[in-house]
CSV table of C-alpha atoms in Angstrom, one decimal:
chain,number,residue,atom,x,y,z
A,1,UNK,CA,226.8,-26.0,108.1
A,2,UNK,CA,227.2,-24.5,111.6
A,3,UNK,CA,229.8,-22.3,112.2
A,4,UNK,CA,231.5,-24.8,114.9
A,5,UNK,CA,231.8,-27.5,112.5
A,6,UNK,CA,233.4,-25.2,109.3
A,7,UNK,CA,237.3,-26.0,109.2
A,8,UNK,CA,239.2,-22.8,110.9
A,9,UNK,CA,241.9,-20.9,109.5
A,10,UNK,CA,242.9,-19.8,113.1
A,11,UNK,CA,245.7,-20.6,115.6
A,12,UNK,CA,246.1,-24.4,115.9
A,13,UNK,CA,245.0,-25.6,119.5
A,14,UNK,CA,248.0,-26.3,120.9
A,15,UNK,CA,249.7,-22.6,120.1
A,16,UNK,CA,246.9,-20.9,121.9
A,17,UNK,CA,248.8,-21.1,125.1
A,18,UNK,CA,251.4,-19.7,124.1
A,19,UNK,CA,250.1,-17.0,122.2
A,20,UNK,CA,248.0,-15.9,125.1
A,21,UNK,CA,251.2,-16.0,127.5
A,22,UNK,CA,253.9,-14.0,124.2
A,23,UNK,CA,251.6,-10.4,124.7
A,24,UNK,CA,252.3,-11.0,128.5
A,25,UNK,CA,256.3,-11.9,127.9
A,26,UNK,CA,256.5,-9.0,125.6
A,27,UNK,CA,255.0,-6.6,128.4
A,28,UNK,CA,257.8,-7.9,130.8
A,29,UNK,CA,260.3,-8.0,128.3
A,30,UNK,CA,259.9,-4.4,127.7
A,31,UNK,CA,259.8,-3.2,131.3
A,32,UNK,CA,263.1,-5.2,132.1
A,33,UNK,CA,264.5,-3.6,129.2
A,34,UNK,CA,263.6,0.0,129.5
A,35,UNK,CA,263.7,0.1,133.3
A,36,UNK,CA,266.3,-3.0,134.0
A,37,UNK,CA,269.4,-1.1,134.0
A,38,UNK,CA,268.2,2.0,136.4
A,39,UNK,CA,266.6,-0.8,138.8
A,40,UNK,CA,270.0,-2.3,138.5
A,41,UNK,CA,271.8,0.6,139.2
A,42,UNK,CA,269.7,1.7,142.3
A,43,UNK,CA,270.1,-1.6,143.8
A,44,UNK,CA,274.0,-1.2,143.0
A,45,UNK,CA,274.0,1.7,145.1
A,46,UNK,CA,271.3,0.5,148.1
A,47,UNK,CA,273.9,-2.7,148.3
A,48,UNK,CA,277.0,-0.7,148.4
A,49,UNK,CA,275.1,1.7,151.2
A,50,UNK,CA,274.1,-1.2,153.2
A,51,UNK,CA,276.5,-4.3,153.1
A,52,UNK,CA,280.2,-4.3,153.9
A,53,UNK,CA,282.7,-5.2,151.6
B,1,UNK,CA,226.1,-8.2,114.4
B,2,UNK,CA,226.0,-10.9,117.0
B,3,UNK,CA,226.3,-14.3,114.9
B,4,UNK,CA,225.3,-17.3,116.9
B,5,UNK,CA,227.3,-20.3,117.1
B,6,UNK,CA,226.3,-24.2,117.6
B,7,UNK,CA,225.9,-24.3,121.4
B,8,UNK,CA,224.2,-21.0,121.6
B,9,UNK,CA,227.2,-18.3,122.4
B,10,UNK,CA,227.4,-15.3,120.4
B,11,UNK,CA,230.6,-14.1,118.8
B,12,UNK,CA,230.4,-11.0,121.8
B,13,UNK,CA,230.2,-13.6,124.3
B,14,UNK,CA,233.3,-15.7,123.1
B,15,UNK,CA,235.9,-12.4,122.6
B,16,UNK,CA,234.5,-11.6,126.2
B,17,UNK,CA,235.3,-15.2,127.1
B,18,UNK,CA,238.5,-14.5,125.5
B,19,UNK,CA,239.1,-11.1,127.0
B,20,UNK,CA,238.1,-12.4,130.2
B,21,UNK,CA,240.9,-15.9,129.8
B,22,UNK,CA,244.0,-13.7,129.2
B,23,UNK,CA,243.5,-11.4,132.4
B,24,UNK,CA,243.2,-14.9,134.2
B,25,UNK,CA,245.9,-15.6,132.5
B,26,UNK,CA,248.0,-12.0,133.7
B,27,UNK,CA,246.5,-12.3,137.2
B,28,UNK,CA,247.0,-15.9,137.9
B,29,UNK,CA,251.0,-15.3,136.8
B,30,UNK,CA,251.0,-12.2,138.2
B,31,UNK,CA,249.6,-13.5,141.9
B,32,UNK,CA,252.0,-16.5,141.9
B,33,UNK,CA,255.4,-14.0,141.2
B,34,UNK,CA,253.6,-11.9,143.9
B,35,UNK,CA,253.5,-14.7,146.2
B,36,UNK,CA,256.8,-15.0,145.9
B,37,UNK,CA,257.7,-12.0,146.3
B,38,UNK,CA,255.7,-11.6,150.1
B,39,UNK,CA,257.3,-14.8,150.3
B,40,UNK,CA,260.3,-13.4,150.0
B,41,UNK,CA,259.6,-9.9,152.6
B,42,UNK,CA,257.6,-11.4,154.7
B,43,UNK,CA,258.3,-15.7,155.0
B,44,UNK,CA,259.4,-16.7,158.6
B,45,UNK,CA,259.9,-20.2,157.7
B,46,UNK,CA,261.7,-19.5,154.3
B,47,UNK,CA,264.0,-17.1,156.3
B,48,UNK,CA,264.8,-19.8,158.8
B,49,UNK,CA,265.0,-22.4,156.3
B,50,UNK,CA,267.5,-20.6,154.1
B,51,UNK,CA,269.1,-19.9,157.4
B,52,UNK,CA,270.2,-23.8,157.9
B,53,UNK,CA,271.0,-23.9,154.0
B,54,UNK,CA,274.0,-26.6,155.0
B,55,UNK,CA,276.0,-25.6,151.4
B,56,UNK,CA,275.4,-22.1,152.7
B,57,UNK,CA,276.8,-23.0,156.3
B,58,UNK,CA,279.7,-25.3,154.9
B,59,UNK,CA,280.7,-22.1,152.2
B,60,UNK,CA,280.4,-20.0,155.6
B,61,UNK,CA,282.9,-22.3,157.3
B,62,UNK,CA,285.2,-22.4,154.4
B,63,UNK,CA,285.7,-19.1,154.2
B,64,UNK,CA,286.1,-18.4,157.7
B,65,UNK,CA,288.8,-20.8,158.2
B,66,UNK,CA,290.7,-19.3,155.5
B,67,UNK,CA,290.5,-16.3,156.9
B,68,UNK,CA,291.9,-17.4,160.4
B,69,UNK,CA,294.5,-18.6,158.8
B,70,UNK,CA,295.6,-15.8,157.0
B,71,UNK,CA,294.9,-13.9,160.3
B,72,UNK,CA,297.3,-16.0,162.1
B,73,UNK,CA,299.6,-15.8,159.7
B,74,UNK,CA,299.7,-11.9,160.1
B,75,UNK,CA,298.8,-12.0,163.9
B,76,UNK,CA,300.9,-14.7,165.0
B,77,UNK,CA,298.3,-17.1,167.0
B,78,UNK,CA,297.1,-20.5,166.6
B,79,UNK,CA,294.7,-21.4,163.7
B,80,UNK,CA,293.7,-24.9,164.6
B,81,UNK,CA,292.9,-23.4,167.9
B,82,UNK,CA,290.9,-20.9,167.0
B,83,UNK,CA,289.2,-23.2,164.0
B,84,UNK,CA,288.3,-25.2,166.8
B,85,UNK,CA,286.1,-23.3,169.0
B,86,UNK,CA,284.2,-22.2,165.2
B,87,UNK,CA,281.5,-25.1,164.7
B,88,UNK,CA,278.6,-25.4,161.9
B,89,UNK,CA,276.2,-25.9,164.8
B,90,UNK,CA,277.7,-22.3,166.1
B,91,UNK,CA,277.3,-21.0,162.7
B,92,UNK,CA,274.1,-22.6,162.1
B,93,UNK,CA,272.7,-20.8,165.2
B,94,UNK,CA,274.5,-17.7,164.2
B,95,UNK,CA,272.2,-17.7,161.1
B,96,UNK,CA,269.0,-18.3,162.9
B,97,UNK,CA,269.3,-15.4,164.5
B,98,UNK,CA,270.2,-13.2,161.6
B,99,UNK,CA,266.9,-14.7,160.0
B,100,UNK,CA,265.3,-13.9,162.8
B,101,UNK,CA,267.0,-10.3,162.7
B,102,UNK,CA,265.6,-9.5,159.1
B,103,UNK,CA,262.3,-11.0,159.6
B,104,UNK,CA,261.7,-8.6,162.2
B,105,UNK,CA,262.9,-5.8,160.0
B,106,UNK,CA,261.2,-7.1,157.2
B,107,UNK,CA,257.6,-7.5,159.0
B,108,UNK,CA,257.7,-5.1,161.8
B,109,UNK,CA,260.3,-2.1,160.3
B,110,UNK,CA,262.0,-2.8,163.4
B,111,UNK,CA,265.7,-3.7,163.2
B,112,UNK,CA,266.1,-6.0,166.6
B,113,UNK,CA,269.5,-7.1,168.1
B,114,UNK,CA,272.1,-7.3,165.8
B,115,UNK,CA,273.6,-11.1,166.0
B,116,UNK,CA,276.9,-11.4,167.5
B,117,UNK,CA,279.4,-14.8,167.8
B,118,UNK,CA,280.3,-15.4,170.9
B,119,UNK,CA,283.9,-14.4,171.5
B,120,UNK,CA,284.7,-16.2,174.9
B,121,UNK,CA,286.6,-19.3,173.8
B,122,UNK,CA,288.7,-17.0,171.2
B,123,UNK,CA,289.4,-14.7,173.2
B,124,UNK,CA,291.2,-17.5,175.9
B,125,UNK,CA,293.3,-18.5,173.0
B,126,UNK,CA,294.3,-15.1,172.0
B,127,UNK,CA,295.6,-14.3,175.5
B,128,UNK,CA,297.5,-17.1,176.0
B,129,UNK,CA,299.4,-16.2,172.8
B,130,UNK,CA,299.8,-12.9,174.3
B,131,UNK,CA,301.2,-14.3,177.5
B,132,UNK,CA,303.3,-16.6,175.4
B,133,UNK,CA,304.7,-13.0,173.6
B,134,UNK,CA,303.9,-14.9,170.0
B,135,UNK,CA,301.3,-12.1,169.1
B,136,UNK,CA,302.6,-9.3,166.5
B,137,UNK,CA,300.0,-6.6,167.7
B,138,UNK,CA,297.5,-6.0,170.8
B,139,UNK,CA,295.2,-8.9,172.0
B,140,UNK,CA,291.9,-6.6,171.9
B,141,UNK,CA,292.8,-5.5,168.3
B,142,UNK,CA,293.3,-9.5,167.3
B,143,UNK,CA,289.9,-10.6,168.9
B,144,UNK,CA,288.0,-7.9,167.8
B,145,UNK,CA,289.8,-8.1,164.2
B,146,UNK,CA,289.1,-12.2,164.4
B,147,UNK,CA,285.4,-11.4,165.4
B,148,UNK,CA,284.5,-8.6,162.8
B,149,UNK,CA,285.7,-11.7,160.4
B,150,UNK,CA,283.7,-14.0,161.5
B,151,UNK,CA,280.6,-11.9,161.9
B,152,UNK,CA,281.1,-10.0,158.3
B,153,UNK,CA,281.1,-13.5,156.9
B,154,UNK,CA,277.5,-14.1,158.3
B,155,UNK,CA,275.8,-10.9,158.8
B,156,UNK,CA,278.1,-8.3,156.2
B,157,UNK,CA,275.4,-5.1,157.1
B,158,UNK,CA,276.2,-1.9,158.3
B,159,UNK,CA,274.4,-1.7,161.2
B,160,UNK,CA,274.2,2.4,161.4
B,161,UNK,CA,272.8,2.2,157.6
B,162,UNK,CA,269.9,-0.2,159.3
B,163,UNK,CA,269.0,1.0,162.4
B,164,UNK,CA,269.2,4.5,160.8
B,165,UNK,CA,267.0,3.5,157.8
B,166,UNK,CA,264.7,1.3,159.3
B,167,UNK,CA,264.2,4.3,162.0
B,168,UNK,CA,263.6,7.0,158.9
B,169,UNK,CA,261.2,4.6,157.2
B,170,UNK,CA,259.1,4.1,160.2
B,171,UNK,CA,258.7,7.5,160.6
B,172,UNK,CA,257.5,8.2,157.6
B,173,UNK,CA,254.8,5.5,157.3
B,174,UNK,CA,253.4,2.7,158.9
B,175,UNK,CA,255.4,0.2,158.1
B,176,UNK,CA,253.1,-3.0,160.0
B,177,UNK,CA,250.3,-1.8,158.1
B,178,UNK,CA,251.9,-1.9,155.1
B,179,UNK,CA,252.9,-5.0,155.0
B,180,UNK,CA,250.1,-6.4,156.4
B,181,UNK,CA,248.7,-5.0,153.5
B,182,UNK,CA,251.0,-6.6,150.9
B,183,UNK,CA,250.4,-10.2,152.8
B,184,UNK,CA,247.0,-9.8,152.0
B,185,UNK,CA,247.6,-8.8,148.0
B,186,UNK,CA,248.4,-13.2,146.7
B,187,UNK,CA,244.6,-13.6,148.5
B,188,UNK,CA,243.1,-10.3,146.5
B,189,UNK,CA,245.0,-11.8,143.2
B,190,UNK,CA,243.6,-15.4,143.8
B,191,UNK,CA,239.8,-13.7,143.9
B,192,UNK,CA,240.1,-11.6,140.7
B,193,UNK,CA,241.3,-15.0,139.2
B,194,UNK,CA,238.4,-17.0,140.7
B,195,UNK,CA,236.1,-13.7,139.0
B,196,UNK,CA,237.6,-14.2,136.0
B,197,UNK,CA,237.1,-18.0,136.0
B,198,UNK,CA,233.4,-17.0,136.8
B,199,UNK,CA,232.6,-14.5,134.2
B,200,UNK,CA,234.1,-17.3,131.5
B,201,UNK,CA,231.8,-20.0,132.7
B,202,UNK,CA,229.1,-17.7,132.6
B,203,UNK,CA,229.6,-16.5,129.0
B,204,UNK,CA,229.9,-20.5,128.1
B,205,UNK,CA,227.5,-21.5,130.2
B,206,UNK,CA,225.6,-23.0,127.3
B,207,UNK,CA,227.9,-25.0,125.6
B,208,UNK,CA,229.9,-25.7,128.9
B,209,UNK,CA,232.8,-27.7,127.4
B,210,UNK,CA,234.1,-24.5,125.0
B,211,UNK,CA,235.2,-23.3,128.4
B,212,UNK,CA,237.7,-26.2,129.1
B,213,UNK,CA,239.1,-24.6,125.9
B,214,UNK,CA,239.4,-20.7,127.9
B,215,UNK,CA,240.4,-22.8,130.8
B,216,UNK,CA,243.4,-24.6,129.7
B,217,UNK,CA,244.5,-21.5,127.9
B,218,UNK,CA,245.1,-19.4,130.4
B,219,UNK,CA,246.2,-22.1,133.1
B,220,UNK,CA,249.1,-22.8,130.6
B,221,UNK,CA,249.8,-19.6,129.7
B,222,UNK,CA,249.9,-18.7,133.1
B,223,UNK,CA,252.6,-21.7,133.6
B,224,UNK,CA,254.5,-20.0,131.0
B,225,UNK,CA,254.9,-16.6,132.1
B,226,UNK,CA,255.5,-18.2,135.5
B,227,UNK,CA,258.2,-20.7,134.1
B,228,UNK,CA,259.6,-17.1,132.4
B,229,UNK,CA,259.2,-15.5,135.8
B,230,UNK,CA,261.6,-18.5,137.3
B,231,UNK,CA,263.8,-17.9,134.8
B,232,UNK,CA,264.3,-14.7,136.1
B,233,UNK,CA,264.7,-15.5,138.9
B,234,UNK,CA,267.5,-17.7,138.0
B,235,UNK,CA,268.9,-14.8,136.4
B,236,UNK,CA,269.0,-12.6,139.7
B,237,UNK,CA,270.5,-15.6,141.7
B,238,UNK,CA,273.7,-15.6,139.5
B,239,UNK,CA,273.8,-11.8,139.2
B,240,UNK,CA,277.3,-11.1,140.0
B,241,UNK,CA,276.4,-7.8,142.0
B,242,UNK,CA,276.2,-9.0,145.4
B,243,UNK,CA,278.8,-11.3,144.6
B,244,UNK,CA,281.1,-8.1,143.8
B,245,UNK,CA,279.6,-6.3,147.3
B,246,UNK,CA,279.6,-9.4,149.7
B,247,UNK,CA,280.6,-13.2,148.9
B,248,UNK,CA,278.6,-14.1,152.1
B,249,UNK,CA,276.0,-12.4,151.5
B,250,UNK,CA,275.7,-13.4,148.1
B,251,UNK,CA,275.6,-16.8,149.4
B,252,UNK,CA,272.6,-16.5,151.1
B,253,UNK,CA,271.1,-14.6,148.6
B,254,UNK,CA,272.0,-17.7,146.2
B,255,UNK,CA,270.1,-20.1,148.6
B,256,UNK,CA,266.8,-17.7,149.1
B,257,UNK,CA,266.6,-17.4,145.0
B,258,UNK,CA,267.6,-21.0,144.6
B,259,UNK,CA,264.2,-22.2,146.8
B,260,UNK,CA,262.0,-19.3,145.8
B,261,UNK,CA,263.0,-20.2,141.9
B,262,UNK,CA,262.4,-24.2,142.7
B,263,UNK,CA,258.9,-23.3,144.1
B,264,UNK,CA,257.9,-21.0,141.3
B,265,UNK,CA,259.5,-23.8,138.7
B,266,UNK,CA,257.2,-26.7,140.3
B,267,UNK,CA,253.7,-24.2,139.8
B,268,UNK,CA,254.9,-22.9,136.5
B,269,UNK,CA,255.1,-26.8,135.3
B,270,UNK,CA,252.3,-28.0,137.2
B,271,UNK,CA,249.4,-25.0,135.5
B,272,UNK,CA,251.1,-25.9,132.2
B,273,UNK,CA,250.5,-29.6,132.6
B,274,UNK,CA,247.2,-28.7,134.0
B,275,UNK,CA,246.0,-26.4,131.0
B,276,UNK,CA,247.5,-28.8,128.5
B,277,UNK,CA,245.5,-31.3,130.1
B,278,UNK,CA,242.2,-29.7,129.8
B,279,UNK,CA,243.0,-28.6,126.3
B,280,UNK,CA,243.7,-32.4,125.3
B,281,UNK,CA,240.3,-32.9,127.1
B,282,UNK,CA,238.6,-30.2,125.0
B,283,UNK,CA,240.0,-31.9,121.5
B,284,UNK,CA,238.9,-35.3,122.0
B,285,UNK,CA,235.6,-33.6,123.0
B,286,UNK,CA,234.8,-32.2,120.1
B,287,UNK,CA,236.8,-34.9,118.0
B,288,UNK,CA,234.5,-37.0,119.1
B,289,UNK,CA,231.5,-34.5,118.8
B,290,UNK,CA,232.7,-34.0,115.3
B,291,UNK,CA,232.6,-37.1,114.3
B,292,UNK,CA,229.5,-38.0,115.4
B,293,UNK,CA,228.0,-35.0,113.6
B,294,UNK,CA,229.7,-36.6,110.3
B,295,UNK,CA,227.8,-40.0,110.7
């Protein structure tokens, strides 16, 4: 029996998508989250600089 | 120890395959946020087209009439009057040119003329109700109060802050260049996805259909970190810190997200339908191929 044709214990079909795209959301999830607030705060200031109240 | 398979690929050959799907994956994503982000610096057209946003315009208008009247309240002049010589279409054009003013900026480094409303037919009113003695302070204070209204309303910037900035960053690189550069970076992404795409029908290229498997993969997981990236930008669009600095501004902001956000939505759903697709393809494939390998 070929290795194609042996039933798989893997990741159902379907899931592969999204288990492909979760490394990718984690990645982005952790740079909004460790470097979100000092962007914000930058930006907070750059506005304040720039537009008028 | 390479173990073939049924079609000829070796296990190497499929976690390269693999390997080689999730950076499409990460660059497809990736160059589509990009996209929208040179969009976003760089887009004439989107700058223009957010520019004749009408709910933006009609907020614009709103706002501006309240203001006259709470300026002729304290002023003591005519607010129907002076509503009447501020029109969309005047508004409208008063945009374009602010558009026009940060797409300059934004692609050359160069801030260009600073927009202005046109003060003539305000100015008429305002000195009749100076003749008229109805006025509670000087006419030149009132029009110039009336059109630093009108024009924070539309273009809210500090125009030292600008000129001085843009100046400073244009002396200290080449500003063009760079973002000549940065229109070319979507292009660079779309070839290091069309690589990857390469490199996994090469590793398949005996058993050809595995690949729709690869494929769909990373087409839908790109849709998905796109759709995320959307999200985002949603996110952003109801951020209540331009809101806080600027209610105009934050308008157009609003507008600029809003379109940027539908356009990422649409590819987002479109790659996800599109790998799903080719993933249904691959299991009735070898659905089929399995059963016929039964019988």
């Amino acid at each position: 029996m070929s290795t194609e044709n042996k039933k798989r214990s893997g990741i159902s079909l379907w899931l592969l998508p999204i288990a492909t795209a979760a490394p990718i959301l984690a990645a982005a999830a952790f740079g909004v989250i460790r470097f979100g607030p000092k962007i914000h705060k930058l930006l907070n200031i750059l506005i304040k600089l720039v537009v008028k109240a | 120890m390479n173990r073939i398979t049924t079609g000829g690929t070796t296990k190497t050959e499929r976690v390269c395959a693999w390997i080689a799907a999730f950076l499409l994956a990460v660059f497809l994503s990736v160059t589509i946020l990009g996209t929208v982000a040179v969009q976003m610096i760089t887009s004439a057209g989107l700058h223009l087209n957010v520019a004749a946003d009408a709910g933006m315009i009609e907020k614009q208008y709103r706002e501006i009439c309240e203001n006259i009247d709470v300026m002729a309240g304290e002023y003591g002049f005519s607010a129907e009057n002076v509503k009447v010589t501020v029109t969309r279409e005047e508004l409208k054009e008063m945009n374009r040119k602010s558009a026009e003013f940060w797409t300059g900026l934004l692609t050359k480094g160069e801030a260009g003329t600073i927009p202005r409303w046109n003060i003539v037919a305000i100015q008429n009113i305002i000195y009749t109700a100076a003749e008229e003695k109805t006025l509670t302070e000087d006419a030149q204070t009132v029009i110039g109060d009336v059109r630093e209204m009108i024009e924070n309303t539309v273009f809210p910037l500090r125009e030292t802050t600008i000129t001085f900035g843009s100046k400073m960053a244009k002396d200290m690189a080449d500003i063009r260049g760079i973002i000549q550069s940065v229109r070319q970076l979507p292009l660079l992404g779309a070839l290091v996805c069309l690589a990857c795409a390469g490199v996994i029908a090469l590793l398949l290229a005996k058993e050809i259909f595995q690949s729709l498997k690869y494929y769909g993969t990373a087409l839908a997981a790109g849709g998905i970190v796109t759709l995320a990236g959307c999200i985002g930008l949603l996110v952003l669009r109801s951020d209540g810190m331009l809101q806080e600095a600027n209610a105009g501004l934050a308008g157009e902001f609003h507008a600029l997200f809003g379109k940027l956000a539908l356009g990422c939505g649409i590819v987002g759903t479109l790659l996800v339908i599109a790998g799903y697709l080719l993933l249904y393809f691959f299991s009735r494939k070898k659905n089929s191929e399995t059963a016929e390998s039964e019988t």
